[in-house]
Coordinates of C-alpha atoms in Angstrom, one line a residue:
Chain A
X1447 CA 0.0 0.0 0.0
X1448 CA 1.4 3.3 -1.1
X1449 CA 1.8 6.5 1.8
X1450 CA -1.0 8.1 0.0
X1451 CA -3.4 4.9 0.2
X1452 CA -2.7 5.0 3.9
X1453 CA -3.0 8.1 4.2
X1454 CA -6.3 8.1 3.0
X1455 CA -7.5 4.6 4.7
X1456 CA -6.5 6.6 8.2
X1457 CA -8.9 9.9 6.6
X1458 CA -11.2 7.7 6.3
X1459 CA -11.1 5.5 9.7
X1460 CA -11.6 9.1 11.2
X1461 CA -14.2 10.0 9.6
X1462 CA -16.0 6.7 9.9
X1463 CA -15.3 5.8 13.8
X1464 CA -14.3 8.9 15.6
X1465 CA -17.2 9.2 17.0
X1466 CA -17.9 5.4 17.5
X1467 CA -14.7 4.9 19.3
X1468 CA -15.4 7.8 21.3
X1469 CA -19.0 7.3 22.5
X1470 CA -18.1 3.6 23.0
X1471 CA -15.5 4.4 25.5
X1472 CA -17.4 7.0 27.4
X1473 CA -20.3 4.6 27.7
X1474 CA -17.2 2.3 28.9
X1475 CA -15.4 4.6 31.1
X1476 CA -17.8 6.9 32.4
X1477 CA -15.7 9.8 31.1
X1478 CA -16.3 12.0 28.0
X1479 CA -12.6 13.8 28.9
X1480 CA -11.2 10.4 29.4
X1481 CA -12.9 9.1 25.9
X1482 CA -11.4 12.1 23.3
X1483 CA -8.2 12.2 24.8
X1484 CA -8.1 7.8 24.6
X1485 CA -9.4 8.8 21.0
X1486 CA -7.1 11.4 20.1
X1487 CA -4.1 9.1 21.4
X1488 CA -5.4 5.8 19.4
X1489 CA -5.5 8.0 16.1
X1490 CA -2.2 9.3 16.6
X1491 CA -0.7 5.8 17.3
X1492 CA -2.5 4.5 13.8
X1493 CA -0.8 7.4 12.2
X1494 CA 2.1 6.0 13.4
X1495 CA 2.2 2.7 13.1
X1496 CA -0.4 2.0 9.9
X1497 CA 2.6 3.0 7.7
X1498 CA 5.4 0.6 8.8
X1499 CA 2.3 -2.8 10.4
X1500 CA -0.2 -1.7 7.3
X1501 CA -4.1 -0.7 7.4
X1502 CA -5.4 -3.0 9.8
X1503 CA -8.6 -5.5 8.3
X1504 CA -10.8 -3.7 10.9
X1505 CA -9.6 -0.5 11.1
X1506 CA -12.7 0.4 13.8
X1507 CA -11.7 -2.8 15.9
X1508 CA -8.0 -1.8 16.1
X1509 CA -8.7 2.2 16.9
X1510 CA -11.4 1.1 19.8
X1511 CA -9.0 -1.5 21.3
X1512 CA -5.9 1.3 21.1
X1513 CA -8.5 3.6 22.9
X1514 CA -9.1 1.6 25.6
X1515 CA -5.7 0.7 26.5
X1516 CA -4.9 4.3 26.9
X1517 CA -8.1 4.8 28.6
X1518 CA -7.0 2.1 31.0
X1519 CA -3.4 4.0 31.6
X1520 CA -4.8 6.9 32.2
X1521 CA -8.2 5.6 35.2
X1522 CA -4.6 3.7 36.6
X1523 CA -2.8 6.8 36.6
X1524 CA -5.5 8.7 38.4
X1525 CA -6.5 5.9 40.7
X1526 CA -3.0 5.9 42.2
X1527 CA -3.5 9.8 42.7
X1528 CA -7.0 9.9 44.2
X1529 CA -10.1 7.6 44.2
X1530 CA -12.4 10.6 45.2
X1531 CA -11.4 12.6 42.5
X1532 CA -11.7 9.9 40.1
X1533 CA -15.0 9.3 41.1
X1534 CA -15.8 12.5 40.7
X1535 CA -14.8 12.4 37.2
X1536 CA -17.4 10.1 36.2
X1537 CA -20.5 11.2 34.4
X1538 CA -23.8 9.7 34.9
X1539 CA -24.6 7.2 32.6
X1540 CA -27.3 4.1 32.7
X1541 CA -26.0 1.0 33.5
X1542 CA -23.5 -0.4 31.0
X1543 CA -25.1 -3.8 31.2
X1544 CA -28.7 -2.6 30.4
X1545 CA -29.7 -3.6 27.0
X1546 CA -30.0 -1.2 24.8
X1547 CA -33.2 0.6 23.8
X1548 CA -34.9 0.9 20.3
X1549 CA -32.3 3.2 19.1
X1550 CA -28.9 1.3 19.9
X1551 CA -26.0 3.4 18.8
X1552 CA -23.8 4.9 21.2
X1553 CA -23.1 7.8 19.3
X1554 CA -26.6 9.2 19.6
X1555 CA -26.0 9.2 23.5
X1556 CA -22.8 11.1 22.2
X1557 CA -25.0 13.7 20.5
X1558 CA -28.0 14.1 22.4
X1559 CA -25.5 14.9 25.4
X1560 CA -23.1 17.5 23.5
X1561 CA -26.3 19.0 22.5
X1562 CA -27.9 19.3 25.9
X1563 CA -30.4 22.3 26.4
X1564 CA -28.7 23.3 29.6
X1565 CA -25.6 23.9 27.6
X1566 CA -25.3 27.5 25.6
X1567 CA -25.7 27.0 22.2
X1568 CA -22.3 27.9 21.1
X1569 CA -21.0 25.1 23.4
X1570 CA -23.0 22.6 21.9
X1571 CA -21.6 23.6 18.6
X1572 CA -17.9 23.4 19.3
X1573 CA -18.6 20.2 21.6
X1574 CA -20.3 18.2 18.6
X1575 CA -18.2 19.3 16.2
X1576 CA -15.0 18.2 18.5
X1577 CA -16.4 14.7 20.0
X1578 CA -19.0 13.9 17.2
X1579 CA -17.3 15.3 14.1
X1580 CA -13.3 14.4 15.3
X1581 CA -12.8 18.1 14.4
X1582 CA -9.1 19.3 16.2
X1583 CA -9.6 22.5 18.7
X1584 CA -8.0 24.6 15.8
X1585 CA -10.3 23.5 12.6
X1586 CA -13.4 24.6 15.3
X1587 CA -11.8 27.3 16.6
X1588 CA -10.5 28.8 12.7
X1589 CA -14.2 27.9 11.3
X1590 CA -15.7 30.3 14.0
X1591 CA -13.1 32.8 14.1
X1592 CA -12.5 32.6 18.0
X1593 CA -9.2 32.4 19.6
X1594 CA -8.6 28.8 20.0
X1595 CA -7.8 28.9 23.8
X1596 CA -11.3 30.6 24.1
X1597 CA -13.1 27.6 21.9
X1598 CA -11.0 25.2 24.1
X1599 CA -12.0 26.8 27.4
X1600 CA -15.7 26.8 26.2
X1601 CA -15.2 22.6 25.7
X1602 CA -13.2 22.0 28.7
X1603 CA -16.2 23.9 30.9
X1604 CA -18.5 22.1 29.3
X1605 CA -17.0 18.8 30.2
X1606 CA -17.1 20.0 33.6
X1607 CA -20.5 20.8 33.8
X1608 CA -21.7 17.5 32.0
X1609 CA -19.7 15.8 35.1
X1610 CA -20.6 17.8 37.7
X1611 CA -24.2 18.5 37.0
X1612 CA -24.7 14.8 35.6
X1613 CA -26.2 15.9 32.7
X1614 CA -27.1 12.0 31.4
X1615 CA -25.2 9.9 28.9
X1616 CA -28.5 8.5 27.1
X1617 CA -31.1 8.7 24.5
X1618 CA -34.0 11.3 25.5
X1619 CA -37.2 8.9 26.6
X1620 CA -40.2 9.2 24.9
X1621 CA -42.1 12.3 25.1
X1622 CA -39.2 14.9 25.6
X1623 CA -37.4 13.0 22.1
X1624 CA -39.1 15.0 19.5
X1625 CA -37.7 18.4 21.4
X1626 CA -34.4 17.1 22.3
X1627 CA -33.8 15.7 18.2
X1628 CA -35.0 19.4 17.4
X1629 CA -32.3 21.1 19.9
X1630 CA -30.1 18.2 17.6
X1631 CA -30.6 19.9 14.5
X1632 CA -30.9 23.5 15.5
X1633 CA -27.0 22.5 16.1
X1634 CA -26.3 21.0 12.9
X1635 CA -28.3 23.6 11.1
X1636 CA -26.5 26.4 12.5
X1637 CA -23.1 24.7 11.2
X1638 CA -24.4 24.3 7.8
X1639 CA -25.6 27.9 7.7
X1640 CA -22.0 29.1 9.2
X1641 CA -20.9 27.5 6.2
X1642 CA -23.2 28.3 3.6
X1643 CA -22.9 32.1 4.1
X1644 CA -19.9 32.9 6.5
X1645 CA -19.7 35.9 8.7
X1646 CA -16.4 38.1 9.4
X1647 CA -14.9 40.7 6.7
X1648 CA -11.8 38.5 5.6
X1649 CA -13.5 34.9 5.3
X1650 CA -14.0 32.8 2.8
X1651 CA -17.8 33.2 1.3
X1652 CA -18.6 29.7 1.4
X1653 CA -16.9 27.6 3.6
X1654 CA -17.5 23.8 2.6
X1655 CA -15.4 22.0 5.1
X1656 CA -18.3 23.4 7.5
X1657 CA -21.4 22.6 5.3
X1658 CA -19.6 19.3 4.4
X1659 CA -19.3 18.6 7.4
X1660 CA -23.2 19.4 8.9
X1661 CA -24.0 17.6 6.2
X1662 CA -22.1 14.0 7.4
X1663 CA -23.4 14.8 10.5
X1664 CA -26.7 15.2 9.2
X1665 CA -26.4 11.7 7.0
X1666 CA -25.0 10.5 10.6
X1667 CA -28.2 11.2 12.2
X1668 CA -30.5 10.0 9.6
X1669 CA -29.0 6.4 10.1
X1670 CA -29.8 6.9 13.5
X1671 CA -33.3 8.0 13.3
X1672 CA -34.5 7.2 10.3
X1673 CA -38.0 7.3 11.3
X1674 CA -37.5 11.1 12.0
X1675 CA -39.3 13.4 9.1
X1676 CA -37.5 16.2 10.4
X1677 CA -34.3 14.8 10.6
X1678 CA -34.9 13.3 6.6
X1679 CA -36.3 17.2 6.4
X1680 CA -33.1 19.1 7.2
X1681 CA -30.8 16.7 5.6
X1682 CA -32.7 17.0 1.9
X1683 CA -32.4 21.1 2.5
X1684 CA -28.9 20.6 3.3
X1685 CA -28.6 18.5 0.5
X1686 CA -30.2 20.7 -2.2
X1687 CA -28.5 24.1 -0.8
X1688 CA -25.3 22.6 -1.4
X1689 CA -26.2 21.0 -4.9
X1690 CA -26.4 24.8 -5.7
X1691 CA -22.9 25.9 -4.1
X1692 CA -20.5 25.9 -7.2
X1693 CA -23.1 28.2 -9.4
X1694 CA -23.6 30.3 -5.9
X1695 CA -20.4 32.4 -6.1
X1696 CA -18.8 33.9 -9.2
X1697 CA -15.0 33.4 -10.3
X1698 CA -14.6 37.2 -8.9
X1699 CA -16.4 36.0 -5.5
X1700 CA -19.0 37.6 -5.9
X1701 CA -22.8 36.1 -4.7
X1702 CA -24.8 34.8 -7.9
X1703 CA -28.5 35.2 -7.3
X1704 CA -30.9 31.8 -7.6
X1705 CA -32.5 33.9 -10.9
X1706 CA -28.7 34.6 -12.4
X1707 CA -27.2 31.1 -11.6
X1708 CA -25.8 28.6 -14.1
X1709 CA -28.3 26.2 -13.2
X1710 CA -26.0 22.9 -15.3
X1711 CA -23.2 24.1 -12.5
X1712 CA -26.4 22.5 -9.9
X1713 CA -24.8 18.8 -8.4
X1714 CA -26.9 16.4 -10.2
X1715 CA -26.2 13.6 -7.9
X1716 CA -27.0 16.0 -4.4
X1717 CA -30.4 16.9 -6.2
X1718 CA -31.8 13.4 -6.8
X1719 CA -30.7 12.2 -3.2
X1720 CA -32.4 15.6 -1.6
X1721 CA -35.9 15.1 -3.9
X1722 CA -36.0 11.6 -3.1
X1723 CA -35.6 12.5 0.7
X1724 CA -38.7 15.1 0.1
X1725 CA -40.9 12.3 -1.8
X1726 CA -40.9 10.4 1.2
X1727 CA -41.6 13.3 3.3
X1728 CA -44.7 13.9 1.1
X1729 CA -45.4 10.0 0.9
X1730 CA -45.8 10.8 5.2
X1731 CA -47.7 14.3 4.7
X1732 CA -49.8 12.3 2.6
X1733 CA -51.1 9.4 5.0
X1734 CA -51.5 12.5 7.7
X1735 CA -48.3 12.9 9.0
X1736 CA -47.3 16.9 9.5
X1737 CA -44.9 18.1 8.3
X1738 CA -42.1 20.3 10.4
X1739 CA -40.3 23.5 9.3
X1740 CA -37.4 21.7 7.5
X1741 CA -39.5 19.1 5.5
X1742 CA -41.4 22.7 4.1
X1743 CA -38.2 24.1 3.4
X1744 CA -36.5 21.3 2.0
X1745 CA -40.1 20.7 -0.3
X1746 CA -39.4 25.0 -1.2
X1747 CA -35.9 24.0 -2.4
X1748 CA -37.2 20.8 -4.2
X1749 CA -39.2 22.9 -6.5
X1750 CA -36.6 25.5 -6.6
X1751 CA -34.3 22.7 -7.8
X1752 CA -36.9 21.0 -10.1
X1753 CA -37.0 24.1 -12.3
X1754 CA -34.2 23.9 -15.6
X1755 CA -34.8 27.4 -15.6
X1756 CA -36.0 30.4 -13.5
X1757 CA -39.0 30.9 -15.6
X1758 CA -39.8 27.7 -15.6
X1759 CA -40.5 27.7 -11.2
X1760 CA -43.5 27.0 -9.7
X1761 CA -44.5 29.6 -7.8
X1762 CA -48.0 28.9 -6.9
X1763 CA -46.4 25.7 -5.0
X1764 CA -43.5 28.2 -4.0
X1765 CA -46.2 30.4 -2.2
X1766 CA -48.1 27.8 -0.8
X1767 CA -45.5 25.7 0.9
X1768 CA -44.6 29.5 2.7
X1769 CA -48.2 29.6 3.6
X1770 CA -47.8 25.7 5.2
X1771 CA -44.3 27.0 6.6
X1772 CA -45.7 30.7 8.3
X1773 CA -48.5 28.0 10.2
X1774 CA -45.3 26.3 11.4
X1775 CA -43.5 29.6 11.9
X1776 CA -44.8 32.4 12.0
X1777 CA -41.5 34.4 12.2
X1778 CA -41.0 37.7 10.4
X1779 CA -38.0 36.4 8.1
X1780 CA -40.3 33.8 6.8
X1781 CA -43.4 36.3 6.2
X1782 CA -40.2 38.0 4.1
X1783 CA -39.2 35.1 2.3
X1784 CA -42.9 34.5 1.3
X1785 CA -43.4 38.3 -0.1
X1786 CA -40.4 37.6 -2.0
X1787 CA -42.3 34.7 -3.8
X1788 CA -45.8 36.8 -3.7
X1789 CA -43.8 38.7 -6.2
X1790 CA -43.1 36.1 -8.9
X1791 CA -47.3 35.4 -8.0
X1792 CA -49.1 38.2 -7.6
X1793 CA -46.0 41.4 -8.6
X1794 CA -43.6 43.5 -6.8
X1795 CA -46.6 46.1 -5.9
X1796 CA -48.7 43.5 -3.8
X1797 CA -45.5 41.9 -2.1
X1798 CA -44.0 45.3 -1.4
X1799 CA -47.1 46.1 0.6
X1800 CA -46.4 42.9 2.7
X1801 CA -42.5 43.5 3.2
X1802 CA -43.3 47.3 4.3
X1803 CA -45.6 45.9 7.1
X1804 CA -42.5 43.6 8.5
X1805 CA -40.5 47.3 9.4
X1806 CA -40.9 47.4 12.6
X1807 CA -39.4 44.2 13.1
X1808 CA -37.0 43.2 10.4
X1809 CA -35.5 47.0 9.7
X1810 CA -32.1 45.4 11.1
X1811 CA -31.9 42.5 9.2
X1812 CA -30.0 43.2 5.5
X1813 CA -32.3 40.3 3.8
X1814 CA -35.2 42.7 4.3
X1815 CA -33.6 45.6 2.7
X1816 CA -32.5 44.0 -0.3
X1817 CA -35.8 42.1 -0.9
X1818 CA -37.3 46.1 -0.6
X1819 CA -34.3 47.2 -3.2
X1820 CA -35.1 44.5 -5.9
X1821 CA -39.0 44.8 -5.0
X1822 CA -38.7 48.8 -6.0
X1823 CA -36.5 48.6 -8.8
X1824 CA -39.0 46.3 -10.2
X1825 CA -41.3 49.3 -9.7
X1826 CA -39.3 51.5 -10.9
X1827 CA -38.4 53.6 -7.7
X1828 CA -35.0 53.8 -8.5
X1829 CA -33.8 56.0 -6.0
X1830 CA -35.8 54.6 -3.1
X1831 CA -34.3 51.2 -4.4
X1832 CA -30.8 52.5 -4.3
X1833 CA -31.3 53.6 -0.6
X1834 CA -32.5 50.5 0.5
X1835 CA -29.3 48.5 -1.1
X1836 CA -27.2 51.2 0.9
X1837 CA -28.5 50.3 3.9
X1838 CA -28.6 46.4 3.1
X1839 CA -24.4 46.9 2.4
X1840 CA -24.1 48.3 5.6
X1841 CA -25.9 45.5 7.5
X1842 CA -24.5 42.6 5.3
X1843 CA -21.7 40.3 7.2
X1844 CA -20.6 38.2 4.1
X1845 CA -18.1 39.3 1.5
X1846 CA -19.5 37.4 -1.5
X1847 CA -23.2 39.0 -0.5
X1848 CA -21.8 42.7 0.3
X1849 CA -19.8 42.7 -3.4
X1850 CA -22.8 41.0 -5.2
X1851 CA -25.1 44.1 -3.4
X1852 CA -22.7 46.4 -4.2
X1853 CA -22.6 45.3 -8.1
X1854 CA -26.5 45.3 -8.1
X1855 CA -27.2 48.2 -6.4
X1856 CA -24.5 50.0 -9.0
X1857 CA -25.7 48.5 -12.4
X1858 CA -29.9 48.0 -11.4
X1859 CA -30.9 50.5 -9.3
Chain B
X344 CA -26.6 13.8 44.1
X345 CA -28.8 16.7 45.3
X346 CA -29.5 20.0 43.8
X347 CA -30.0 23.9 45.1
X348 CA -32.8 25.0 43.2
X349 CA -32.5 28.9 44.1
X350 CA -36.1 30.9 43.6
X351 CA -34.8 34.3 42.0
X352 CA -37.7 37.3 42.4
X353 CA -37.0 39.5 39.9
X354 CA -40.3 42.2 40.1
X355 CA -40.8 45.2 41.8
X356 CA -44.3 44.9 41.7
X357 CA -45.6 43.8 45.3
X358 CA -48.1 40.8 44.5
X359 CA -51.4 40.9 45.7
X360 CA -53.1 38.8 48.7
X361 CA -54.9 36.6 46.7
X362 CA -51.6 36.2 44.5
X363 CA -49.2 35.1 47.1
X364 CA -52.4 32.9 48.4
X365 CA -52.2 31.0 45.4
X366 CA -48.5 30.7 44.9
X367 CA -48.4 29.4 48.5
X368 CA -51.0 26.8 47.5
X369 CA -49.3 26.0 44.8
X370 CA -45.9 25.6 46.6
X371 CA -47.8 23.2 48.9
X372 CA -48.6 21.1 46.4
X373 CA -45.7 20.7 44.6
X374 CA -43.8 20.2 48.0
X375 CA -46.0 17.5 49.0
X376 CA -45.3 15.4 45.4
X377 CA -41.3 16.1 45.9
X378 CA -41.8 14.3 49.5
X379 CA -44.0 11.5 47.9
X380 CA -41.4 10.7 45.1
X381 CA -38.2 10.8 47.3
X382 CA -36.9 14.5 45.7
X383 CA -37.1 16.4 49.0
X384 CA -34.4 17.3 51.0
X385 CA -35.3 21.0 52.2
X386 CA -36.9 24.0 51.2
X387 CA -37.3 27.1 53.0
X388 CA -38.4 31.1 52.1
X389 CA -36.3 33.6 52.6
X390 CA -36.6 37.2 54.2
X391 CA -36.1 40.2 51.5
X392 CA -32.2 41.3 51.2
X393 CA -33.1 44.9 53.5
X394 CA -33.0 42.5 56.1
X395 CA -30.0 40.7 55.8
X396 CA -26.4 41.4 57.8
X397 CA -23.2 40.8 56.5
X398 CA -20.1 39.7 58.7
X399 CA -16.9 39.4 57.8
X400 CA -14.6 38.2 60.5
X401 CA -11.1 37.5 58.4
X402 CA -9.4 40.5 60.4
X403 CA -8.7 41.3 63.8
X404 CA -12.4 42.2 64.5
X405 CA -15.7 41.4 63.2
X406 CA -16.6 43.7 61.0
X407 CA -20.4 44.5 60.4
X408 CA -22.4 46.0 57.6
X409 CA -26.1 46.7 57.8
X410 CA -27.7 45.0 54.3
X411 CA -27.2 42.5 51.3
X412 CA -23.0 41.9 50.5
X413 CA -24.5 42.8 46.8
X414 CA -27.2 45.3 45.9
X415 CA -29.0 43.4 42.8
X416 CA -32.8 44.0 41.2
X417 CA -32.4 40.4 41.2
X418 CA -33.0 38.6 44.4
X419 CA -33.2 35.1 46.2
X420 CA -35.9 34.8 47.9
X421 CA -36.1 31.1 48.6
X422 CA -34.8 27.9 47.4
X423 CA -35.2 23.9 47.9
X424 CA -32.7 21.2 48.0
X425 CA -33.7 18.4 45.5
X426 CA -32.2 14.8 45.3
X427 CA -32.4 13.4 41.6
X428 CA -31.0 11.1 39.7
X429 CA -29.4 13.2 37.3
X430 CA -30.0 16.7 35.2
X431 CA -32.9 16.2 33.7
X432 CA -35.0 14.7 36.1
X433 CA -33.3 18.2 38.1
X434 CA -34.6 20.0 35.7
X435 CA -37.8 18.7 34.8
X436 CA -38.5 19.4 38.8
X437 CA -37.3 22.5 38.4
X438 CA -39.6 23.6 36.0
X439 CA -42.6 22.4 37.8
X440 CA -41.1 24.5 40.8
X441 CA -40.7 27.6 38.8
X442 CA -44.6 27.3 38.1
X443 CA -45.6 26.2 41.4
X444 CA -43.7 29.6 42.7
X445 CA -44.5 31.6 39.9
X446 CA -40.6 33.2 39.7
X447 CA -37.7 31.7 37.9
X448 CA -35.4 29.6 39.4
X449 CA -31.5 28.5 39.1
X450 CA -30.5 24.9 39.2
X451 CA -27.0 24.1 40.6
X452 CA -25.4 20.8 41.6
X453 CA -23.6 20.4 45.0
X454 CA -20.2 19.3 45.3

């Protein structure tokens, strides 16, 4: 095996059982801390060693066995020092010998605990992304532009309070699972979207190790939960806002609108999987089963995506999904993103008067000046329009969106 | 593993009669199901802060100072100790307690 064969079998044990061997040995040891450093250690060793023994035939087997060792060395190492404190390292878990439930995967245990309500939802994003994704301190910390002794801080605390406040190593019963898988995806959601349009003056525009990556852990939870419409729901929007990516952003990085984008740049491959995800969501709606805020969305972006050309979209089903989506939620930014298809409906007069009513509440929010700005250029106001894409500039965060303004603000309005 | 479940009063408004009649009641009740499942410990109310006196004997003589050691808008005015399996069945109590009282409340593990 060549150094480039192993080094892509040892990618590819990462990706595949990080999170396995680390959920296994916290469910072992009692000890999340204990588990990602055993983890961290048995990586480095197959690093090591892979290139001179070769790729092991079970490359999960071999990682979780390494693991343990060190996890071993390390409960002996602190046993000698103090029992107490060792104790007091251990989280809560069920008992190890109870048989698992109808979902059986340790790494759900994994997730549902690093994305514990009584942890702040920034922790919940570095702590999945570090013990569920296998990301290092310094990918997490570069992808959210925070110092990385602040993002490491924010993970070590959280360890502490999962210990010390017991927050439970298990599976959510019953009737608090359809809120806790929400609080799941909220966190995987907000990854893709920190990807999909990044904040900060001097980032990238699109960052796709961070939408790749909500996206595996999105594909991670489907196997888990496959029952879940929501979860199917999220990852077909995921799926179909990526498809678009390449035809998203111009050679000069700027933002290509959905109406100006190359639409044979669209992933082929990302489409079908995402429309076959929403088929079966609307198999379920069918037989009476309602659908949740990312099924509607993901259904939105499967018409979106169904259309070979702009002219060609269905906006009746467009608008009507948004009216099945503002039942769901009836937050301002979706009454915007529905004016914004009133308009292909019904014209820029009608949806203008729906977008003016949402002042009060969205007149910080850039997406609601720039839906105004295209809205009254369509009517012709072109000085009113130009004013509203001055202020939309001034509130954007993204490069790619603040150049792409810019240009269409200068050659439109 | 037992929990302080502090009640914080954050109003300025002083409730009615009837008002604290009914959170009283409703405190009752939820006191009597933490007793009946095993969650109680303690609980207790708490004079407001005007009335409190803080010491601080680290020097060569007590030294005294009439009021709260922190003037807040935010204060405690009660709290119960809770014994529960773990943080969720903490908080799910918690919650209930919060109602029961009608103010919000902090949950913090002990040592």
């Amino acid at each position: 095996m060549s150094e480039t064969d192993i080094q892509a079998a040892i990618t590819r044990a990462h990706r595949a059982e990080w999170a396995r061997v680390v959920a296994v040995l916290t469910r072992g040891f009692g000890d999340l801390d204990v588990a990602e450093e055993a983890a961290a250690e048995a990586f480095a060793t197959a690093v090591e060693r892979w290139p001179t023994d070769g790729v092991p035939p079970n490359p999960g087997a071999w990682l979780t066995t390494a693991a343990r060792r060190r996890a071993i060395d390390r409960i002996r190492r602190e046993s000698k020092r103090d029992d107490k404190q060792r104790e007091a390292l251990m989280v809560h878990g069920d008992d190890p010998l109870e048989p698992l439930g109808a979902v059986e995967d340790e790494r759900l245990r994994l997730l549902f605990t690093c994305c514990h309500p009584a942890l702040a939802m920034d922790t919940r994003v570095a702590l999945t992304l570090r013990l569920v994704g296998g990301l290092t301190v310094p990918e997490i910390a570069r992808a959210f532009l925070v110092p990385e002794a602040t993002l490491g801080q924010r993970i070590t605390r959280a360890k502490a309070k999962i210990k010390t406040a017991r927050i439970p190593y298990r599976v959510p019963s019953g009737e608090d699972l359809p809120a806790r898988v929400s609080g799941v995806l909220a966190v995987l959601f907000l990854v893709f979207n920190e990807g999909y349009l990044a904040t900060g003056p001097d980032t990238d525009p699109v960052r796709d190790d961070l939408t790749g990556e909500a996206i595996r852990l999105a594909r991670l939870v489907r196997t888990l939960l496959p029952a879940d419409g929501e979860v199917a729901g999220l990852l077909a929007l995921m799926l179909l806002t990526e498809a678009r990516r390449a035809a998203r952003v111009s050679t000069s990085g700027d933002l290509v609108a959905l109406d100006e984008q190359d639409r044979g740049a669209w992933d082929a491959g990302l489409i079908a999987e995402g429309h076959r995800l929403v088929r079966e969501r609307l198999v379920a709606a069918a037989a009476g089963v309602a659908p949740g805020r990312y099924q509607i969305l993901a259904a939105i972006n499967a018409v979106h995506t169904s259309a070979r050309d702009i002219r060609d979209t269905d906006w009746s089903q467009v608008v009507a999904l948004y009216d099945q989506l503002v039942r769901v939620d009836p937050s301002p930014i979706i009454a915007l993103n529905r004016a914004i298809a009133v308009a292909e409906l019904d014209g820029p007069q009608v949806a203008l008067a729906t977008v003016d009513r949402l002042d009060d509440r969205l007149s910080g929010y850039h997406a609601y000046h720039v839906a105004r700005a295209d809205l009254l250029r369509r009517l012709g106001r072109g000085e009113q329009s130009r004013a509203a894409y001055d202020r939309a500039i001034e509130l954007a965060g993204n490069t790619a969106e603040t150049a792409y303004l810019t240009r269409r603000r200068d050659q439109r309005a | 593993m037992q929990y302080l479940v502090s009640v914080i009063h954050d109003s300025r408004e002083p409730s009615s009669v009837e008002a604290e009649a009914a959170e009283q009641a409703a405190i009752d009740v939820f006191n009597e199901r933490l007793r009946a499942e095993g969650h109680w410990v303690f609980a207790g109310g708490l004079g407001v802060p005007d009335n409190a006196t803080v010491l601080d004997n680290r020097g060569e003589a007590a030294v005294v100072t009439d009021g709260p050691f922190v003037e807040t808008k935010e204060f405690l005015v009660g709290f119960w100790i809770i014994d529960a399996p773990d943080l969720d069945v903490a908080l799910k109590l918690g919650a209930e307690g919060s109602k029961a009282c009608n103010r919000k409340i902090e949950v913090r593990p002990f040592l």
